[in-house]
XYZ file of C-alpha atoms in Angstrom:
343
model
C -83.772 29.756 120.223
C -81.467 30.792 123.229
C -79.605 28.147 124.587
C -79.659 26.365 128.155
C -75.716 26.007 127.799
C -72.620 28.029 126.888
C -69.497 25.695 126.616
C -66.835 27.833 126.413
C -63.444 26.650 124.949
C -60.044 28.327 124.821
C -57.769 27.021 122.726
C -54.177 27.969 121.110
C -52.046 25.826 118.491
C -54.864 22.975 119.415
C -55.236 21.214 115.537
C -54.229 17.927 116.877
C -57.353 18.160 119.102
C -59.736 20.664 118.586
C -61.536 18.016 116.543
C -61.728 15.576 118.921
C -62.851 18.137 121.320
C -65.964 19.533 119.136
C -66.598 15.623 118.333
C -67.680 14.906 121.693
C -70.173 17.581 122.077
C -71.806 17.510 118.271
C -72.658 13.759 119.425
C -74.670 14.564 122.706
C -78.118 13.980 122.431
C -79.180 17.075 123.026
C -78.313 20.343 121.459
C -79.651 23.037 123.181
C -76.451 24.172 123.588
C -73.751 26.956 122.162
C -69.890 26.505 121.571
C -67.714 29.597 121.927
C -64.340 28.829 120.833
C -62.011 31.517 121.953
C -58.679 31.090 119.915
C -55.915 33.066 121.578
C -54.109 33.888 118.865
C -52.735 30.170 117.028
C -50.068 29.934 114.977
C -50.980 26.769 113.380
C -54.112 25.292 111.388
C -56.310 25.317 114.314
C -58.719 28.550 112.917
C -58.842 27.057 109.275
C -59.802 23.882 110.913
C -62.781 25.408 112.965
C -64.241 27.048 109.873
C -64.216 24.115 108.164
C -66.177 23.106 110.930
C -68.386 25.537 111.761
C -69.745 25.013 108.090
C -71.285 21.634 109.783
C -72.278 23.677 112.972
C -74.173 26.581 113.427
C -73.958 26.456 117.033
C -69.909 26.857 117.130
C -69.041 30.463 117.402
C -65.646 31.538 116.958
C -63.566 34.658 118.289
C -60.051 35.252 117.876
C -57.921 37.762 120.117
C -54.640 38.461 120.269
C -52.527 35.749 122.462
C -53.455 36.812 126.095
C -53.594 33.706 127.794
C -56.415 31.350 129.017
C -57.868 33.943 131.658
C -58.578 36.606 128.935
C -59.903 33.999 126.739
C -62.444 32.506 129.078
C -62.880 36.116 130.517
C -64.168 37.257 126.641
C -66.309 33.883 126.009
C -68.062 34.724 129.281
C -68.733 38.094 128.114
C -70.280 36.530 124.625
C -72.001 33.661 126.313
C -76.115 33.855 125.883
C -76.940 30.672 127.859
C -78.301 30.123 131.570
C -75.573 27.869 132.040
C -71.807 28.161 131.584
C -69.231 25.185 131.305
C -65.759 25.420 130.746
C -63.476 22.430 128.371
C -59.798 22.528 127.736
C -59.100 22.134 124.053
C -57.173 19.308 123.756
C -60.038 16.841 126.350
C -63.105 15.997 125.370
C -66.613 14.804 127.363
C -68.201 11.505 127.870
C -70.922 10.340 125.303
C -73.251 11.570 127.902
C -72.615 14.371 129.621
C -75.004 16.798 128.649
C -77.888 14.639 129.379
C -76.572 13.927 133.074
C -75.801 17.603 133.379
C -79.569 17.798 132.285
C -81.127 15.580 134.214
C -79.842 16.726 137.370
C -80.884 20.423 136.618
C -84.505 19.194 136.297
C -84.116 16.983 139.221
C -83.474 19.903 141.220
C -86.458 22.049 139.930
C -83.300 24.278 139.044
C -82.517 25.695 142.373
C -79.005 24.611 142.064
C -75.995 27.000 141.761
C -73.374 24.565 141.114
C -72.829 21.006 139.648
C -69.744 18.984 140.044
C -68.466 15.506 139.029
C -65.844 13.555 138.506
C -63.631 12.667 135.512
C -61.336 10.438 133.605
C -57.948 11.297 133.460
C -56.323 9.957 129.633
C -52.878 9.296 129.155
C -51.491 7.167 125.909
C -55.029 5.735 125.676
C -55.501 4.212 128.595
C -58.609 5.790 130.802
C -58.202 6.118 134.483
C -61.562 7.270 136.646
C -61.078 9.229 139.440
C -63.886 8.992 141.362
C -63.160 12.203 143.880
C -67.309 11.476 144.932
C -68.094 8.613 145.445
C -71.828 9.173 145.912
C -74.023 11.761 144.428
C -75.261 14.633 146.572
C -78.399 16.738 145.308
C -79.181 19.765 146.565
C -76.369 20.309 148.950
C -75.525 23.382 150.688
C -72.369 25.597 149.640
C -70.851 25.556 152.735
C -71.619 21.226 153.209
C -70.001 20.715 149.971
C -66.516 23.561 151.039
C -66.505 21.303 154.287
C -66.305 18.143 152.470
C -63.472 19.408 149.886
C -61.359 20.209 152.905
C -60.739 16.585 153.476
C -58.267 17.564 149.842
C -58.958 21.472 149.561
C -55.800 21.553 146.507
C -57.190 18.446 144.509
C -59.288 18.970 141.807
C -62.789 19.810 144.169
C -62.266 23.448 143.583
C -58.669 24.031 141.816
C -60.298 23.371 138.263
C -63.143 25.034 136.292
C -63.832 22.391 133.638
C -65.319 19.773 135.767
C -68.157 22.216 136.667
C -71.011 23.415 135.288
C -71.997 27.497 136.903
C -75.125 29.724 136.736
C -74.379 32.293 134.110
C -76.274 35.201 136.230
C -74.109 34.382 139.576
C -71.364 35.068 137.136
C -72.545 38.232 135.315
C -74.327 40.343 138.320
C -71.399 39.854 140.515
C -68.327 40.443 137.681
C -66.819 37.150 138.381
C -63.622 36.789 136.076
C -60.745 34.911 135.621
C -57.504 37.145 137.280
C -54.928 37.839 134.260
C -51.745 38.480 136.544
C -51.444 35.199 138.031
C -50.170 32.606 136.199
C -51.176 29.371 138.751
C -54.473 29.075 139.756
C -56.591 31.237 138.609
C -59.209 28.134 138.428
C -58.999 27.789 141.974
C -59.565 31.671 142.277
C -62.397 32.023 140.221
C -64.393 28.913 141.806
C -63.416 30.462 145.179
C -64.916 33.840 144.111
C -67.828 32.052 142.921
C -68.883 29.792 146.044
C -68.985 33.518 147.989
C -72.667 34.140 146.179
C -73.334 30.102 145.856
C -76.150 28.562 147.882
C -76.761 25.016 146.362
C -74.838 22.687 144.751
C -75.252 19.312 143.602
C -72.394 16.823 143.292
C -72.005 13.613 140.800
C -70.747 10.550 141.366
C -70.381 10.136 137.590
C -67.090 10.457 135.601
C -68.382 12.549 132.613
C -64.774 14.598 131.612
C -61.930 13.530 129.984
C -58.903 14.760 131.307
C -55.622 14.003 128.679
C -52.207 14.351 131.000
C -49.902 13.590 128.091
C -50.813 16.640 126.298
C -51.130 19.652 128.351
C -48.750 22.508 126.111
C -52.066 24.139 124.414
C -52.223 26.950 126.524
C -49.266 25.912 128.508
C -47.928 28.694 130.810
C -44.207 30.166 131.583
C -42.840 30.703 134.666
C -39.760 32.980 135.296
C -38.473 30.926 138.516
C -39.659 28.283 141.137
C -40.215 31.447 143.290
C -43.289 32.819 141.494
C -45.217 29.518 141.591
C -44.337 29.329 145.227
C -45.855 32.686 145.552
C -49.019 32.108 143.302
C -49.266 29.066 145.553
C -49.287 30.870 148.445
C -51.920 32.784 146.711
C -54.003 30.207 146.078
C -53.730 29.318 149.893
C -54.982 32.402 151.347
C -57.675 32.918 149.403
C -59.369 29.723 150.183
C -59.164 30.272 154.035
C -60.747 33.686 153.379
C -63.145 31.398 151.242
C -63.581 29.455 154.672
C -64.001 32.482 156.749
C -66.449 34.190 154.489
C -68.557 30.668 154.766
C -68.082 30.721 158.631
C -65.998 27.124 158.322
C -63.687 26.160 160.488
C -59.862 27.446 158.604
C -58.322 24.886 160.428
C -57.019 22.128 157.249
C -55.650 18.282 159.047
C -53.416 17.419 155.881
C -53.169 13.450 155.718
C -50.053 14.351 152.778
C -46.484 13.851 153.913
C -45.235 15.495 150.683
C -48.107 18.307 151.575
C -45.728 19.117 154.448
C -42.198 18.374 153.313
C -43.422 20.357 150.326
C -44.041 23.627 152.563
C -40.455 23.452 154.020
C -38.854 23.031 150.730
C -41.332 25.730 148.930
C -40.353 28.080 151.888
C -36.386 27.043 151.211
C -37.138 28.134 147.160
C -38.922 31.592 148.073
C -36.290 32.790 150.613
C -32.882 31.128 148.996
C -30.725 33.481 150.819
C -32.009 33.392 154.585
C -30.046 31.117 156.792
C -31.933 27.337 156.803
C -32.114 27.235 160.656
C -34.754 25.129 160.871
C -36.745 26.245 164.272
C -37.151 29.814 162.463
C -38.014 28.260 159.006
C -40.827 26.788 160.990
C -41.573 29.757 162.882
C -42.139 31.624 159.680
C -44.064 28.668 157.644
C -46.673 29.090 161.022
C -46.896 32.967 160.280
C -47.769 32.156 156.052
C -49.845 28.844 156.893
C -51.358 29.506 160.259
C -54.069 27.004 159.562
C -52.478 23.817 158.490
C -52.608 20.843 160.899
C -51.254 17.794 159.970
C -52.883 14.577 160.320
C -51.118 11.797 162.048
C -49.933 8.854 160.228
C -49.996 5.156 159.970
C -46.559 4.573 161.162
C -44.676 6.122 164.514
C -42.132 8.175 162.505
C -45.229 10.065 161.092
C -47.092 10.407 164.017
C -44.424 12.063 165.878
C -43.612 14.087 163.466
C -47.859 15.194 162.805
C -47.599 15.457 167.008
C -44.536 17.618 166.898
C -45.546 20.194 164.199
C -48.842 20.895 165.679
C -48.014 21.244 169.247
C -44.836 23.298 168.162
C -42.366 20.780 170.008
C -39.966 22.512 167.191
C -36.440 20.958 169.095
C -38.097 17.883 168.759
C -39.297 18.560 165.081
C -35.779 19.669 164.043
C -34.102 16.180 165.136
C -36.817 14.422 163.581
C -36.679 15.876 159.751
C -32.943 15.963 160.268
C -32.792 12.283 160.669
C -34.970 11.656 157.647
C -35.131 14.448 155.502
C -31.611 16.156 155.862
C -31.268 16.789 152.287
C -33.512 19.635 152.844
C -30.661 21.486 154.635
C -29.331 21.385 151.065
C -32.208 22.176 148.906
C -31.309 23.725 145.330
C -33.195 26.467 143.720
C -34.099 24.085 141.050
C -35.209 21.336 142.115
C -38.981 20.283 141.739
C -41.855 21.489 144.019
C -44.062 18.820 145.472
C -46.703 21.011 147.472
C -50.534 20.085 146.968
């Protein structure tokens, strides 16, 4: 029998969890499912340990590639998936005891004219389970560009810069050759969802917390960077293609960021990608307007914040200058190295 859903699962050097992982979809009460497990190439026990498994399972699938990353193993498990619905899990999380049959249930709810399904999700770190509840209601049958307008509130959380708290029509992806972008190494979630929402109508959203996110062990498929100044630039990146997202929905591209790091963080990225241009601040601003024409920021609780929100968006950039100076002067003196607290 064909299956309603393809999860598809990309792992690397993942023995400590794979188990886990293929634990918390064998015990779903349904199975009209498949799993495609993608391994990219492991090093360690993690492909004797899925054919022990698969023994059990005759829905697992496996397919081994060379090491290519997480893009070229999602991209190949899309290419192999045979269901009407595709979902995407990190190896080393796992799902709540009933995801499936919410997933399910809200499908038939909708006499399937959905294109999308979101929720929410746990996030796990050394046991302890924290919900993050990024909906707080459920929303059926919303439209594409509603539910874009509603993420903009956030647009860099995890609304639209993650695939595996989604579930997406396998024919939206197919007929329009929606893949994962293999020369990026930051964001290519956030691309592919953006690429995505272009053909999406529909899409419902959960108020239920049905993913387990686990923070404390993230080096599965963990990626390498070669200096602060490419993920600046794939960050950048990620930027403009969601206000073409926004024009290509006809939504307003102006974003009112309520995040003072959001803001500090585009001086100090800007400082990292251009180490060697003088730090006057009035053209440092000049030139963050030209790269992020559409960011507004909210004012604050607070008058040092409101000023400042006041000041940026009116371009009072005198004004602006004394006011970081007087509380953020240590930008003047930003090292290449130091961290990078955009989004």
């Amino acid at each position: 029998m064909k299956p309603i859903y393809s999860i598809i699962i990309p792992t690397y050097n993942a023995e400590h969890s794979i188990i886990d992982c293929i634990s918390s979809i064998n015990i779903q009460k349904l199975h009209n499912y498949e799993i495609l497990i993608i391994n990219d190439g492991s090093t360690d026990n993690t492909l004797s340990l899925l054919y022990n498994i698969k023994e059990k399972n005759e829905r697992l699938k496996i397919l081994t590639i060379d090491n290519q990353g997480v893009s070229s193993a999602r991209n190949r498990g899309i290419k192999e998936a045979q269901g009407e619905w595709i979902i995407f899990m990190d190896s080393d999380d796992s799902w709540d005891n009933n995801t499936l049959s919410v997933i399910d249930n809200c499908i038939k709810k909708s006499n399937s004219t959905i294109d999308l399904i979101v929720f929410n999700y746990n996030s796990v770190c050394d046991n302890q389970i924290i919900p993050h509840q990024l909906f707080k209601e459920s929303y059926y049958n919303e439209s594409c560009k509603s539910f874009i307008e509603k993420t903009k509130k956030m647009p860099f959380e995890f609304y639209l810069n993650v695939v595996w708290n989604k579930v997406y029509r396998t024919d939206i992806i197919k007929n329009n050759n929606i893949y994962f972008q293999k020369d990026i190494k930051l964001g290519e979630d956030a691309i592919f969802n953006y690429k995505y929402l272009t053909y999406c109508q529909t899409v419902n959203i959960l108020n239920f917390c049905l993913y387990n996110y686990k923070i404390d062990n993230k080096n599965s498929l963990s990626r390498k960077y070669t200096s602060t100044q490419e993920i600046s630039f794939c960050y950048m990146n990620i930027y403009n293609k969601y206000i073409q997202l926004l024009k290509d929905k006809n939504i307003s591209t102006k974003i009112y960021t309520k995040e003072r790091g959001y803001f500090i963080g585009i001086i100090k990225n800007y400082i990292k990608l251009y180490p060697n241009e003088k730090t006057e601040f009035k053209s440092i601003i000049k030139n963050i307007r030209k790269i992020f024409p559409y960011i507004y920021i909210k004012p604050q609780n607070g008058y040092y914040w409101t000023i400042v929100s006041i000041a940026y968006n009116y371009k009072l950039d005198i004004f602006l200058d004394l006011l970081i100076r007087y509380k953020h002067h240590q930008l003047y003196h930003t090292e290449k190295n130091t961290s990078i607290i955009i989004y």
